[in-house]
Amino acid sequence: MAEDLEKAILVVDDERDVLLLFHMLLKRKFQTCHVAVNGNEALEIIRQGHHIDCVITDISMPDMDGFQLKAQLDVLLPEVPVIGVTGHSDEEFREKMYAAGFKHIVVKPVDRNKLHQILDIVARSN
């Protein structure tokens, strides 16, 4: 876990309360926790040259949804794992997310333990 503290994460969600929750959960695990309220802001953070080791993105957002952001991230940061967060719990929607390349999915409301398990898996695979 100490090695995770040197890493940087980007969290993207259009709900500020969710961003605050993620920031609280992740600031102890990551040295840097960037937050963005939409996909365009997330891409701007990346274009500014900030190092990113992992991205957590909501799927349902205005302007640019998580699927569109994931497609952009696959071009800009192909080696960076992207975790999708959704309020949709049905299997069909999750299959659509897996098909889009999301290897890890977190369903809202976010289970802190599940999130940390996924982050540990992602950290080991990097």
GROMACS .gro file of C-alpha atoms in nm:
model
  126
    1MET     CA    1   0.000   0.000   0.000
    2ALA     CA    2   0.287   0.243   0.067
    3GLU     CA    3   0.385   0.226  -0.300
    4ASP     CA    4   0.035   0.342  -0.396
    5LEU     CA    5   0.099   0.670  -0.213
    6GLU     CA    6   0.339   0.770  -0.491
    7LYS     CA    7   0.069   0.730  -0.755
    8ALA     CA    8  -0.183   0.972  -0.900
    9ILE     CA    9  -0.550   0.910  -0.971
   10LEU     CA   10  -0.808   1.107  -1.168
   11VAL     CA   11  -1.172   1.091  -1.059
   12VAL     CA   12  -1.443   1.213  -1.298
   13ASP     CA   13  -1.804   1.264  -1.187
   14ASP     CA   14  -2.059   1.536  -1.251
   15GLU     CA   15  -2.190   1.512  -0.894
   16ARG     CA   16  -1.972   1.717  -0.659
   17ASP     CA   17  -2.082   1.513  -0.355
   18VAL     CA   18  -1.954   1.197  -0.524
   19LEU     CA   19  -1.626   1.370  -0.610
   20LEU     CA   20  -1.583   1.473  -0.247
   21LEU     CA   21  -1.655   1.118  -0.131
   22PHE     CA   22  -1.400   0.971  -0.372
   23HIS     CA   23  -1.143   1.233  -0.277
   24MET     CA   24  -1.190   1.148   0.091
   25LEU     CA   25  -1.161   0.775   0.022
   26LEU     CA   26  -0.857   0.806  -0.203
   27LYS     CA   27  -0.640   1.081  -0.056
   28ARG     CA   28  -0.483   0.836   0.190
   29LYS     CA   29  -0.410   0.584  -0.083
   30PHE     CA   30  -0.276   0.814  -0.356
   31GLN     CA   31  -0.025   1.097  -0.340
   32THR     CA   32  -0.229   1.298  -0.591
   33CYS     CA   33  -0.604   1.286  -0.646
   34HIS     CA   34  -0.717   1.497  -0.942
   35VAL     CA   35  -1.090   1.560  -0.977
   36ALA     CA   36  -1.293   1.664  -1.281
   37VAL     CA   37  -1.665   1.739  -1.309
   38ASN     CA   38  -1.690   1.619  -1.670
   39GLY     CA   39  -1.499   1.443  -1.945
   40ASN     CA   40  -1.371   1.762  -2.104
   41GLU     CA   41  -1.220   1.878  -1.775
   42ALA     CA   42  -1.060   1.535  -1.731
   43LEU     CA   43  -0.904   1.552  -2.076
   44GLU     CA   44  -0.774   1.901  -2.000
   45ILE     CA   45  -0.600   1.771  -1.686
   46ILE     CA   46  -0.434   1.502  -1.897
   47ARG     CA   47  -0.338   1.745  -2.174
   48GLN     CA   48  -0.173   1.968  -1.912
   49GLY     CA   49   0.075   1.685  -1.866
   50HIS     CA   50  -0.029   1.561  -1.524
   51HIS     CA   51   0.087   1.206  -1.459
   52ILE     CA   52  -0.209   0.970  -1.409
   53ASP     CA   53  -0.184   0.608  -1.293
   54CYS     CA   54  -0.557   0.530  -1.280
   55VAL     CA   55  -0.887   0.690  -1.380
   56ILE     CA   56  -1.223   0.642  -1.211
   57THR     CA   57  -1.511   0.776  -1.417
   58ASP     CA   58  -1.885   0.795  -1.382
   59ILE     CA   59  -2.066   0.661  -1.686
   60SER     CA   60  -2.375   0.884  -1.691
   61MET     CA   61  -2.258   1.243  -1.735
   62PRO     CA   62  -2.377   1.528  -1.958
   63ASP     CA   63  -2.175   1.643  -2.259
   64MET     CA   64  -1.934   1.347  -2.260
   65ASP     CA   65  -2.039   1.023  -2.095
   66GLY     CA   66  -1.801   0.768  -1.948
   67PHE     CA   67  -1.803   0.558  -2.266
   68GLN     CA   68  -1.689   0.857  -2.474
   69LEU     CA   69  -1.427   0.950  -2.216
   70LYS     CA   70  -1.298   0.590  -2.207
   71ALA     CA   71  -1.256   0.596  -2.587
   72GLN     CA   72  -1.051   0.917  -2.560
   73LEU     CA   73  -0.844   0.777  -2.272
   74ASP     CA   74  -0.769   0.463  -2.474
   75VAL     CA   75  -0.597   0.689  -2.729
   76LEU     CA   76  -0.428   0.933  -2.489
   77LEU     CA   77  -0.335   0.693  -2.206
   78PRO     CA   78  -0.370   0.339  -2.342
   79GLU     CA   79  -0.181   0.178  -2.051
   80VAL     CA   80  -0.380   0.351  -1.776
   81PRO     CA   81  -0.658   0.143  -1.619
   82VAL     CA   82  -1.004   0.302  -1.621
   83ILE     CA   83  -1.262   0.203  -1.360
   84GLY     CA   84  -1.626   0.270  -1.450
   85VAL     CA   85  -1.878   0.382  -1.190
   86THR     CA   86  -2.248   0.343  -1.259
   87GLY     CA   87  -2.585   0.354  -1.092
   88HIS     CA   88  -2.707   0.085  -1.336
   89SER     CA   89  -2.696  -0.254  -1.171
   90ASP     CA   90  -2.846  -0.461  -1.453
   91GLU     CA   91  -2.624  -0.719  -1.618
   92GLU     CA   92  -2.692  -0.594  -1.972
   93PHE     CA   93  -2.553  -0.249  -1.893
   94ARG     CA   94  -2.246  -0.396  -1.724
   95GLU     CA   95  -2.187  -0.615  -2.031
   96LYS     CA   96  -2.193  -0.298  -2.242
   97MET     CA   97  -1.930  -0.150  -2.010
   98TYR     CA   98  -1.709  -0.459  -2.033
   99ALA     CA   99  -1.745  -0.452  -2.412
  100ALA     CA  100  -1.627  -0.088  -2.409
  101GLY     CA  101  -1.309  -0.197  -2.229
  102PHE     CA  102  -1.388  -0.131  -1.865
  103LYS     CA  103  -1.216  -0.413  -1.677
  104HIS     CA  104  -1.349  -0.299  -1.340
  105ILE     CA  105  -1.694  -0.164  -1.254
  106VAL     CA  106  -1.816  -0.008  -0.930
  107VAL     CA  107  -2.190   0.018  -0.875
  108LYS     CA  108  -2.336   0.313  -0.685
  109PRO     CA  109  -2.376   0.351  -0.398
  110VAL     CA  110  -2.002   0.294  -0.379
  111ASP     CA  111  -1.890   0.020  -0.143
  112ARG     CA  112  -1.562   0.145   0.009
  113ASN     CA  113  -1.421  -0.206   0.061
  114LYS     CA  114  -1.504  -0.313  -0.296
  115LEU     CA  115  -1.343   0.005  -0.431
  116HIS     CA  116  -1.023  -0.057  -0.234
  117GLN     CA  117  -1.016  -0.422  -0.351
  118ILE     CA  118  -1.038  -0.307  -0.714
  119LEU     CA  119  -0.768  -0.043  -0.659
  120ASP     CA  120  -0.540  -0.305  -0.504
  121ILE     CA  121  -0.593  -0.530  -0.808
  122VAL     CA  122  -0.522  -0.238  -1.044
  123ALA     CA  123  -0.209  -0.141  -0.848
  124ARG     CA  124  -0.071  -0.496  -0.866
  125SER     CA  125  -0.131  -0.517  -1.241
  126ASN     CA  126   0.056  -0.190  -1.317
   0.00000   0.00000   0.00000
